[in-house]
Amino acid sequence: MPRVAGEALVKDLAQYFRRPWSIPQKSDVLKINDISQYAAWVLLHGNAVNHFTAFVNYQNVSEWPDLASTCQGMADAGIPMKENLEGEKGSKLRQSATLAVKEELEVKGDDGIEKMPWTYAYYELAERGLVIENGEEKLFSGFLGEQARHLFDMTTTREN
């Protein structure tokens, strides 16, 4: 019985991470994109996951002890990476990311359904520095405004 319940839950969750509305009009997507790229992304992808974050602090890979070496290792392996790192070495938060994957998505055009290239998701990498909180040394758990804004731009491309 638990297996059946688990399978039902997985099916329900998978349904949640889809677009719950019909295929959008291409013209609507483009107009909305002029105002908010993320809103256009949501119109196309619905409740899908925009990105995942991995904490470099917990990876335990001796060849990649920090964000810079991790990003370089991923680039050397052929993974398309963001050009620069956000945050200074030794700061509370350093971040980077892979480039967003592009997909061909269905939209309603003037002559019916057509495909349009659009970004989907990316993989964020974060290295958190130590801070003193209530007299205790901890990894910084917040966001830094300007850096967070740049990460929201990760699904922006010249095409959209």
Short mmCIF file of N, CA and C in Angstrom, two decimals:
data_model
loop_
_atom_site.label_atom_id
_atom_site.label_comp_id
_atom_site.label_asym_id
_atom_site.label_seq_id
_atom_site.Cartn_x
_atom_site.Cartn_y
_atom_site.Cartn_z
N MET A 1 0.80 -1.20 0.00
CA MET A 1 0.00 0.00 0.00
C MET A 1 0.85 1.28 0.00
N PRO A 2 1.95 1.38 0.81
CA PRO A 2 2.76 2.60 0.77
C PRO A 2 3.34 2.87 -0.62
N ARG A 3 3.69 1.80 -1.35
CA ARG A 3 4.24 1.99 -2.70
C ARG A 3 3.21 2.63 -3.62
N VAL A 4 1.97 2.16 -3.56
CA VAL A 4 0.89 2.71 -4.39
C VAL A 4 0.67 4.18 -4.04
N ALA A 5 0.65 4.49 -2.75
CA ALA A 5 0.46 5.87 -2.30
C ALA A 5 1.62 6.74 -2.78
N GLY A 6 2.84 6.20 -2.70
CA GLY A 6 4.02 6.93 -3.15
C GLY A 6 3.97 7.22 -4.64
N GLU A 7 3.56 6.24 -5.42
CA GLU A 7 3.45 6.43 -6.87
C GLU A 7 2.39 7.48 -7.20
N ALA A 8 1.29 7.47 -6.47
CA ALA A 8 0.23 8.47 -6.68
C ALA A 8 0.75 9.87 -6.35
N LEU A 9 1.51 9.98 -5.26
CA LEU A 9 2.07 11.26 -4.87
C LEU A 9 3.05 11.78 -5.92
N VAL A 10 3.91 10.91 -6.42
CA VAL A 10 4.86 11.31 -7.46
C VAL A 10 4.11 11.80 -8.70
N LYS A 11 3.07 11.10 -9.09
CA LYS A 11 2.27 11.50 -10.26
C LYS A 11 1.65 12.88 -10.03
N ASP A 12 1.08 13.09 -8.84
CA ASP A 12 0.49 14.40 -8.52
C ASP A 12 1.54 15.51 -8.53
N LEU A 13 2.71 15.24 -7.95
CA LEU A 13 3.76 16.25 -7.92
C LEU A 13 4.26 16.57 -9.33
N ALA A 14 4.43 15.55 -10.17
CA ALA A 14 4.88 15.78 -11.53
C ALA A 14 3.88 16.66 -12.28
N GLN A 15 2.59 16.46 -12.04
CA GLN A 15 1.56 17.29 -12.68
C GLN A 15 1.68 18.74 -12.23
N TYR A 16 2.05 18.96 -10.97
CA TYR A 16 2.16 20.31 -10.44
C TYR A 16 3.24 21.10 -11.18
N PHE A 17 4.33 20.45 -11.53
CA PHE A 17 5.46 21.14 -12.15
C PHE A 17 5.33 21.27 -13.66
N ARG A 18 4.13 21.38 -14.12
CA ARG A 18 3.85 21.63 -15.53
C ARG A 18 3.10 22.96 -15.65
N ARG A 19 2.91 23.40 -16.88
CA ARG A 19 2.14 24.62 -17.12
C ARG A 19 0.66 24.26 -17.01
N PRO A 20 -0.08 24.85 -16.05
CA PRO A 20 -1.48 24.47 -15.85
C PRO A 20 -2.46 25.16 -16.81
N TRP A 21 -1.99 26.04 -17.68
CA TRP A 21 -2.86 26.73 -18.63
C TRP A 21 -2.48 26.32 -20.05
N SER A 22 -3.29 26.73 -20.98
CA SER A 22 -3.08 26.33 -22.38
C SER A 22 -1.87 27.06 -22.97
N ILE A 23 -1.51 26.62 -24.16
CA ILE A 23 -0.37 27.20 -24.87
C ILE A 23 -0.60 28.70 -25.06
N PRO A 24 0.37 29.53 -24.66
CA PRO A 24 0.16 30.99 -24.77
C PRO A 24 0.35 31.50 -26.20
N GLN A 25 -0.21 32.67 -26.45
CA GLN A 25 -0.01 33.37 -27.71
C GLN A 25 1.43 33.89 -27.76
N LYS A 26 2.10 33.71 -28.87
CA LYS A 26 3.47 34.20 -29.03
C LYS A 26 3.52 35.71 -28.79
N SER A 27 2.56 36.44 -29.33
CA SER A 27 2.56 37.90 -29.17
C SER A 27 2.44 38.30 -27.70
N ASP A 28 1.66 37.55 -26.91
CA ASP A 28 1.53 37.84 -25.48
C ASP A 28 2.85 37.60 -24.76
N VAL A 29 3.51 36.49 -25.09
CA VAL A 29 4.80 36.17 -24.45
C VAL A 29 5.80 37.30 -24.73
N LEU A 30 5.86 37.75 -25.98
CA LEU A 30 6.83 38.79 -26.34
C LEU A 30 6.51 40.13 -25.68
N LYS A 31 5.22 40.48 -25.59
CA LYS A 31 4.83 41.73 -24.93
C LYS A 31 5.17 41.68 -23.44
N ILE A 32 4.84 40.57 -22.80
CA ILE A 32 5.13 40.42 -21.37
C ILE A 32 6.63 40.43 -21.13
N ASN A 33 7.39 39.82 -22.02
CA ASN A 33 8.85 39.79 -21.89
C ASN A 33 9.45 41.20 -21.87
N ASP A 34 8.83 42.12 -22.59
CA ASP A 34 9.32 43.51 -22.59
C ASP A 34 9.20 44.14 -21.21
N ILE A 35 8.27 43.65 -20.40
CA ILE A 35 8.05 44.19 -19.05
C ILE A 35 8.79 43.37 -18.01
N SER A 36 8.68 42.04 -18.11
CA SER A 36 9.31 41.15 -17.14
C SER A 36 9.68 39.84 -17.80
N GLN A 37 10.98 39.59 -17.92
CA GLN A 37 11.43 38.36 -18.53
C GLN A 37 10.95 37.17 -17.71
N TYR A 38 10.98 37.29 -16.38
CA TYR A 38 10.56 36.17 -15.54
C TYR A 38 9.06 35.88 -15.71
N ALA A 39 8.24 36.92 -15.86
CA ALA A 39 6.80 36.71 -16.07
C ALA A 39 6.56 35.96 -17.39
N ALA A 40 7.32 36.30 -18.41
CA ALA A 40 7.20 35.58 -19.69
C ALA A 40 7.64 34.13 -19.51
N TRP A 41 8.70 33.93 -18.74
CA TRP A 41 9.18 32.57 -18.45
C TRP A 41 8.08 31.76 -17.77
N VAL A 42 7.42 32.35 -16.79
CA VAL A 42 6.34 31.65 -16.08
C VAL A 42 5.17 31.37 -17.02
N LEU A 43 4.83 32.30 -17.89
CA LEU A 43 3.76 32.07 -18.86
C LEU A 43 4.06 30.84 -19.72
N LEU A 44 5.32 30.67 -20.07
CA LEU A 44 5.72 29.53 -20.90
C LEU A 44 5.89 28.23 -20.11
N HIS A 45 6.42 28.32 -18.90
CA HIS A 45 6.79 27.12 -18.14
C HIS A 45 5.88 26.80 -16.96
N GLY A 46 5.03 27.71 -16.57
CA GLY A 46 4.13 27.44 -15.45
C GLY A 46 4.89 27.25 -14.14
N ASN A 47 4.62 26.16 -13.46
CA ASN A 47 5.20 25.89 -12.15
C ASN A 47 6.52 25.12 -12.21
N ALA A 48 7.13 25.05 -13.37
CA ALA A 48 8.40 24.32 -13.49
C ALA A 48 9.48 24.97 -12.64
N VAL A 49 10.50 24.22 -12.34
CA VAL A 49 11.63 24.72 -11.54
C VAL A 49 12.52 25.59 -12.41
N ASN A 50 12.82 26.79 -11.93
CA ASN A 50 13.65 27.74 -12.66
C ASN A 50 15.14 27.46 -12.47
N HIS A 51 15.52 27.04 -11.26
CA HIS A 51 16.93 26.71 -11.02
C HIS A 51 17.07 25.90 -9.73
N PHE A 52 18.20 25.24 -9.63
CA PHE A 52 18.60 24.53 -8.43
C PHE A 52 19.88 25.19 -7.94
N THR A 53 20.13 25.12 -6.63
CA THR A 53 21.35 25.68 -6.08
C THR A 53 22.14 24.61 -5.35
N ALA A 54 23.43 24.57 -5.63
CA ALA A 54 24.34 23.66 -4.93
C ALA A 54 25.30 24.52 -4.09
N PHE A 55 25.49 24.12 -2.85
CA PHE A 55 26.44 24.82 -1.99
C PHE A 55 27.81 24.18 -2.12
N VAL A 56 28.75 24.94 -2.64
CA VAL A 56 30.12 24.47 -2.79
C VAL A 56 30.69 24.05 -1.44
N ASN A 57 30.25 24.70 -0.37
CA ASN A 57 30.75 24.40 0.98
C ASN A 57 30.57 22.93 1.35
N TYR A 58 29.58 22.27 0.79
CA TYR A 58 29.26 20.90 1.18
C TYR A 58 29.67 19.84 0.17
N GLN A 59 30.36 20.21 -0.89
CA GLN A 59 30.62 19.23 -1.94
C GLN A 59 31.76 18.26 -1.63
N ASN A 60 32.69 18.63 -0.77
CA ASN A 60 33.79 17.73 -0.39
C ASN A 60 34.55 17.16 -1.59
N VAL A 61 34.87 18.02 -2.55
CA VAL A 61 35.68 17.63 -3.70
C VAL A 61 37.02 18.35 -3.56
N SER A 62 38.05 17.61 -3.22
CA SER A 62 39.33 18.25 -2.91
C SER A 62 39.91 19.03 -4.09
N GLU A 63 39.64 18.60 -5.31
CA GLU A 63 40.15 19.31 -6.49
C GLU A 63 39.42 20.63 -6.72
N TRP A 64 38.26 20.77 -6.13
CA TRP A 64 37.45 21.98 -6.29
C TRP A 64 37.05 22.51 -4.92
N PRO A 65 37.98 23.09 -4.18
CA PRO A 65 37.68 23.51 -2.81
C PRO A 65 36.85 24.78 -2.67
N ASP A 66 36.69 25.53 -3.76
CA ASP A 66 35.97 26.79 -3.67
C ASP A 66 35.16 27.03 -4.95
N LEU A 67 34.46 28.14 -4.98
CA LEU A 67 33.61 28.45 -6.13
C LEU A 67 34.41 28.60 -7.42
N ALA A 68 35.51 29.33 -7.36
CA ALA A 68 36.29 29.57 -8.57
C ALA A 68 36.79 28.27 -9.19
N SER A 69 37.35 27.39 -8.38
CA SER A 69 37.88 26.13 -8.93
C SER A 69 36.75 25.21 -9.40
N THR A 70 35.61 25.27 -8.73
CA THR A 70 34.45 24.47 -9.14
C THR A 70 33.95 24.93 -10.50
N CYS A 71 33.80 26.23 -10.66
CA CYS A 71 33.34 26.77 -11.94
C CYS A 71 34.34 26.47 -13.05
N GLN A 72 35.62 26.58 -12.75
CA GLN A 72 36.64 26.28 -13.76
C GLN A 72 36.60 24.80 -14.13
N GLY A 73 36.45 23.94 -13.15
CA GLY A 73 36.35 22.50 -13.42
C GLY A 73 35.15 22.16 -14.28
N MET A 74 34.03 22.81 -14.02
CA MET A 74 32.83 22.57 -14.83
C MET A 74 33.02 23.10 -16.24
N ALA A 75 33.63 24.27 -16.38
CA ALA A 75 33.91 24.83 -17.71
C ALA A 75 34.86 23.92 -18.48
N ASP A 76 35.89 23.43 -17.79
CA ASP A 76 36.85 22.52 -18.43
C ASP A 76 36.18 21.23 -18.90
N ALA A 77 35.10 20.84 -18.23
CA ALA A 77 34.34 19.63 -18.61
C ALA A 77 33.35 19.92 -19.73
N GLY A 78 33.32 21.17 -20.22
CA GLY A 78 32.45 21.52 -21.33
C GLY A 78 31.08 22.05 -20.95
N ILE A 79 30.88 22.35 -19.68
CA ILE A 79 29.59 22.89 -19.23
C ILE A 79 29.60 24.40 -19.45
N PRO A 80 28.65 24.92 -20.20
CA PRO A 80 28.60 26.38 -20.43
C PRO A 80 28.33 27.11 -19.11
N MET A 81 29.24 28.01 -18.75
CA MET A 81 29.16 28.71 -17.47
C MET A 81 29.01 30.21 -17.66
N LYS A 82 28.42 30.85 -16.67
CA LYS A 82 28.36 32.30 -16.59
C LYS A 82 29.80 32.81 -16.61
N GLU A 83 30.03 33.96 -17.21
CA GLU A 83 31.39 34.46 -17.40
C GLU A 83 32.08 34.90 -16.11
N ASN A 84 31.33 35.45 -15.16
CA ASN A 84 31.98 35.98 -13.96
C ASN A 84 31.34 35.43 -12.68
N LEU A 85 32.07 35.61 -11.60
CA LEU A 85 31.59 35.21 -10.28
C LEU A 85 31.02 36.45 -9.60
N GLU A 86 29.93 36.27 -8.87
CA GLU A 86 29.33 37.37 -8.10
C GLU A 86 29.89 37.29 -6.68
N GLY A 87 30.34 38.42 -6.15
CA GLY A 87 30.86 38.46 -4.78
C GLY A 87 32.38 38.34 -4.76
N GLU A 88 32.96 38.95 -3.77
CA GLU A 88 34.41 38.95 -3.61
C GLU A 88 34.88 37.71 -2.85
N LYS A 89 36.09 37.27 -3.13
CA LYS A 89 36.68 36.14 -2.40
C LYS A 89 36.71 36.48 -0.91
N GLY A 90 36.23 35.57 -0.08
CA GLY A 90 36.20 35.78 1.36
C GLY A 90 34.95 36.50 1.86
N SER A 91 34.04 36.86 0.95
CA SER A 91 32.82 37.56 1.36
C SER A 91 31.78 36.57 1.89
N LYS A 92 30.67 37.10 2.35
CA LYS A 92 29.60 36.27 2.92
C LYS A 92 28.97 35.35 1.88
N LEU A 93 29.00 35.78 0.60
CA LEU A 93 28.34 35.00 -0.44
C LEU A 93 29.01 35.24 -1.78
N ARG A 94 29.38 34.14 -2.41
CA ARG A 94 29.87 34.17 -3.79
C ARG A 94 28.96 33.25 -4.59
N GLN A 95 28.62 33.66 -5.81
CA GLN A 95 27.70 32.88 -6.63
C GLN A 95 28.13 32.88 -8.08
N SER A 96 27.75 31.83 -8.77
CA SER A 96 27.85 31.75 -10.21
C SER A 96 26.82 30.74 -10.67
N ALA A 97 26.83 30.42 -11.95
CA ALA A 97 25.81 29.50 -12.46
C ALA A 97 26.21 28.97 -13.83
N THR A 98 25.56 27.88 -14.19
CA THR A 98 25.65 27.42 -15.56
C THR A 98 24.79 28.36 -16.40
N LEU A 99 24.97 28.31 -17.69
CA LEU A 99 24.06 29.05 -18.56
C LEU A 99 22.75 28.27 -18.62
N ALA A 100 21.65 28.96 -18.79
CA ALA A 100 20.35 28.31 -18.84
C ALA A 100 20.23 27.46 -20.10
N VAL A 101 19.60 26.32 -19.96
CA VAL A 101 19.30 25.43 -21.07
C VAL A 101 18.22 26.09 -21.92
N LYS A 102 18.32 25.95 -23.23
CA LYS A 102 17.28 26.48 -24.11
C LYS A 102 16.41 25.34 -24.62
N GLU A 103 15.13 25.63 -24.76
CA GLU A 103 14.17 24.66 -25.27
C GLU A 103 13.40 25.28 -26.44
N GLU A 104 12.81 24.43 -27.24
CA GLU A 104 11.86 24.86 -28.26
C GLU A 104 10.48 24.65 -27.66
N LEU A 105 9.76 25.74 -27.41
CA LEU A 105 8.45 25.67 -26.76
C LEU A 105 7.34 26.00 -27.75
N GLU A 106 6.20 25.36 -27.55
CA GLU A 106 5.05 25.64 -28.39
C GLU A 106 4.37 26.93 -27.97
N VAL A 107 4.05 27.76 -28.96
CA VAL A 107 3.27 28.98 -28.75
C VAL A 107 2.26 29.07 -29.89
N LYS A 108 1.22 29.85 -29.68
CA LYS A 108 0.23 30.07 -30.73
C LYS A 108 0.67 31.28 -31.55
N GLY A 109 0.96 31.04 -32.81
CA GLY A 109 1.33 32.12 -33.72
C GLY A 109 0.16 32.48 -34.61
N ASP A 110 0.40 33.34 -35.57
CA ASP A 110 -0.66 33.77 -36.49
C ASP A 110 -1.21 32.62 -37.33
N ASP A 111 -0.37 31.63 -37.63
CA ASP A 111 -0.78 30.51 -38.48
C ASP A 111 -0.91 29.21 -37.71
N GLY A 112 -1.16 29.28 -36.40
CA GLY A 112 -1.32 28.08 -35.60
C GLY A 112 -0.15 27.87 -34.65
N ILE A 113 0.03 26.63 -34.22
CA ILE A 113 1.08 26.31 -33.25
C ILE A 113 2.44 26.35 -33.93
N GLU A 114 3.38 27.01 -33.29
CA GLU A 114 4.76 27.05 -33.79
C GLU A 114 5.71 26.88 -32.61
N LYS A 115 6.97 26.65 -32.91
CA LYS A 115 8.00 26.48 -31.89
C LYS A 115 8.78 27.78 -31.76
N MET A 116 9.11 28.11 -30.50
CA MET A 116 9.89 29.31 -30.22
C MET A 116 10.99 28.95 -29.23
N PRO A 117 12.25 29.33 -29.50
CA PRO A 117 13.31 29.03 -28.53
C PRO A 117 13.19 29.92 -27.30
N TRP A 118 13.36 29.31 -26.12
CA TRP A 118 13.29 30.07 -24.88
C TRP A 118 14.13 29.35 -23.83
N THR A 119 14.65 30.08 -22.90
CA THR A 119 15.44 29.46 -21.84
C THR A 119 14.56 28.70 -20.87
N TYR A 120 15.16 27.69 -20.25
CA TYR A 120 14.44 26.92 -19.25
C TYR A 120 15.10 27.09 -17.90
N ALA A 121 16.03 26.24 -17.52
CA ALA A 121 16.58 26.26 -16.16
C ALA A 121 18.10 26.32 -16.18
N TYR A 122 18.64 26.64 -15.02
CA TYR A 122 20.09 26.68 -14.84
C TYR A 122 20.43 26.12 -13.47
N TYR A 123 21.70 25.92 -13.25
CA TYR A 123 22.20 25.36 -11.99
C TYR A 123 23.07 26.42 -11.33
N GLU A 124 22.64 26.90 -10.19
CA GLU A 124 23.38 27.93 -9.45
C GLU A 124 24.38 27.26 -8.51
N LEU A 125 25.53 27.88 -8.37
CA LEU A 125 26.55 27.44 -7.42
C LEU A 125 26.78 28.56 -6.43
N ALA A 126 26.77 28.24 -5.15
CA ALA A 126 26.95 29.24 -4.11
C ALA A 126 28.00 28.79 -3.11
N GLU A 127 28.85 29.73 -2.75
CA GLU A 127 29.84 29.50 -1.69
C GLU A 127 29.52 30.51 -0.59
N ARG A 128 29.16 30.00 0.57
CA ARG A 128 28.75 30.87 1.67
C ARG A 128 29.89 31.02 2.67
N GLY A 129 30.11 32.26 3.08
CA GLY A 129 31.13 32.56 4.06
C GLY A 129 30.61 32.45 5.48
N LEU A 130 31.53 32.45 6.42
CA LEU A 130 31.16 32.36 7.83
C LEU A 130 30.83 33.73 8.40
N VAL A 131 29.78 33.77 9.23
CA VAL A 131 29.37 34.98 9.93
C VAL A 131 29.12 34.62 11.39
N ILE A 132 29.18 35.60 12.27
CA ILE A 132 28.86 35.39 13.69
C ILE A 132 27.40 35.78 13.88
N GLU A 133 26.61 34.84 14.39
CA GLU A 133 25.19 35.07 14.62
C GLU A 133 24.85 34.58 16.03
N ASN A 134 24.40 35.48 16.88
CA ASN A 134 24.11 35.15 18.27
C ASN A 134 25.31 34.52 18.97
N GLY A 135 26.50 35.06 18.67
CA GLY A 135 27.72 34.56 19.28
C GLY A 135 28.22 33.24 18.72
N GLU A 136 27.59 32.74 17.68
CA GLU A 136 27.94 31.45 17.10
C GLU A 136 28.38 31.63 15.65
N GLU A 137 29.44 30.94 15.25
CA GLU A 137 29.91 31.00 13.87
C GLU A 137 29.05 30.07 13.00
N LYS A 138 28.49 30.66 11.93
CA LYS A 138 27.60 29.91 11.03
C LYS A 138 27.87 30.34 9.60
N LEU A 139 27.43 29.50 8.66
CA LEU A 139 27.47 29.91 7.26
C LEU A 139 26.38 30.95 7.03
N PHE A 140 26.70 32.00 6.29
CA PHE A 140 25.74 33.03 5.92
C PHE A 140 24.57 32.36 5.20
N SER A 141 23.34 32.70 5.58
CA SER A 141 22.19 32.03 4.99
C SER A 141 21.30 32.96 4.17
N GLY A 142 21.68 34.20 4.01
CA GLY A 142 20.83 35.15 3.30
C GLY A 142 21.23 35.34 1.85
N PHE A 143 20.68 36.39 1.27
CA PHE A 143 21.00 36.79 -0.10
C PHE A 143 21.53 38.20 -0.06
N LEU A 144 22.30 38.56 -1.04
CA LEU A 144 22.79 39.92 -1.18
C LEU A 144 22.11 40.51 -2.40
N GLY A 145 21.34 41.56 -2.19
CA GLY A 145 20.45 42.14 -3.19
C GLY A 145 20.95 42.20 -4.61
N GLU A 146 22.06 42.86 -4.84
CA GLU A 146 22.54 43.03 -6.20
C GLU A 146 22.90 41.68 -6.83
N GLN A 147 23.49 40.78 -6.07
CA GLN A 147 23.84 39.47 -6.60
C GLN A 147 22.58 38.67 -6.93
N ALA A 148 21.59 38.74 -6.08
CA ALA A 148 20.35 37.99 -6.32
C ALA A 148 19.69 38.48 -7.61
N ARG A 149 19.72 39.78 -7.85
CA ARG A 149 19.13 40.34 -9.06
C ARG A 149 19.80 39.77 -10.31
N HIS A 150 21.12 39.64 -10.26
CA HIS A 150 21.85 39.10 -11.41
C HIS A 150 21.45 37.65 -11.67
N LEU A 151 21.20 36.89 -10.64
CA LEU A 151 20.81 35.50 -10.85
C LEU A 151 19.43 35.40 -11.49
N PHE A 152 18.53 36.34 -11.20
CA PHE A 152 17.23 36.32 -11.85
C PHE A 152 17.37 36.59 -13.35
N ASP A 153 18.46 37.19 -13.75
CA ASP A 153 18.70 37.46 -15.17
C ASP A 153 19.29 36.26 -15.91
N MET A 154 19.54 35.17 -15.21
CA MET A 154 20.20 34.02 -15.83
C MET A 154 19.39 33.37 -16.94
N THR A 155 18.08 33.54 -16.94
CA THR A 155 17.29 32.95 -18.02
C THR A 155 16.98 33.95 -19.14
N THR A 156 17.65 35.10 -19.12
CA THR A 156 17.52 36.07 -20.19
C THR A 156 18.53 35.75 -21.26
N THR A 157 18.09 35.79 -22.51
CA THR A 157 19.01 35.59 -23.63
C THR A 157 18.77 36.70 -24.65
N ARG A 158 19.62 36.78 -25.63
CA ARG A 158 19.42 37.77 -26.68
C ARG A 158 18.13 37.49 -27.46
N GLU A 159 17.75 36.22 -27.53
CA GLU A 159 16.56 35.86 -28.29
C GLU A 159 15.27 36.20 -27.53
N ASN A 160 15.35 36.30 -26.21
CA ASN A 160 14.11 36.61 -25.48
C ASN A 160 14.32 37.84 -24.65
#
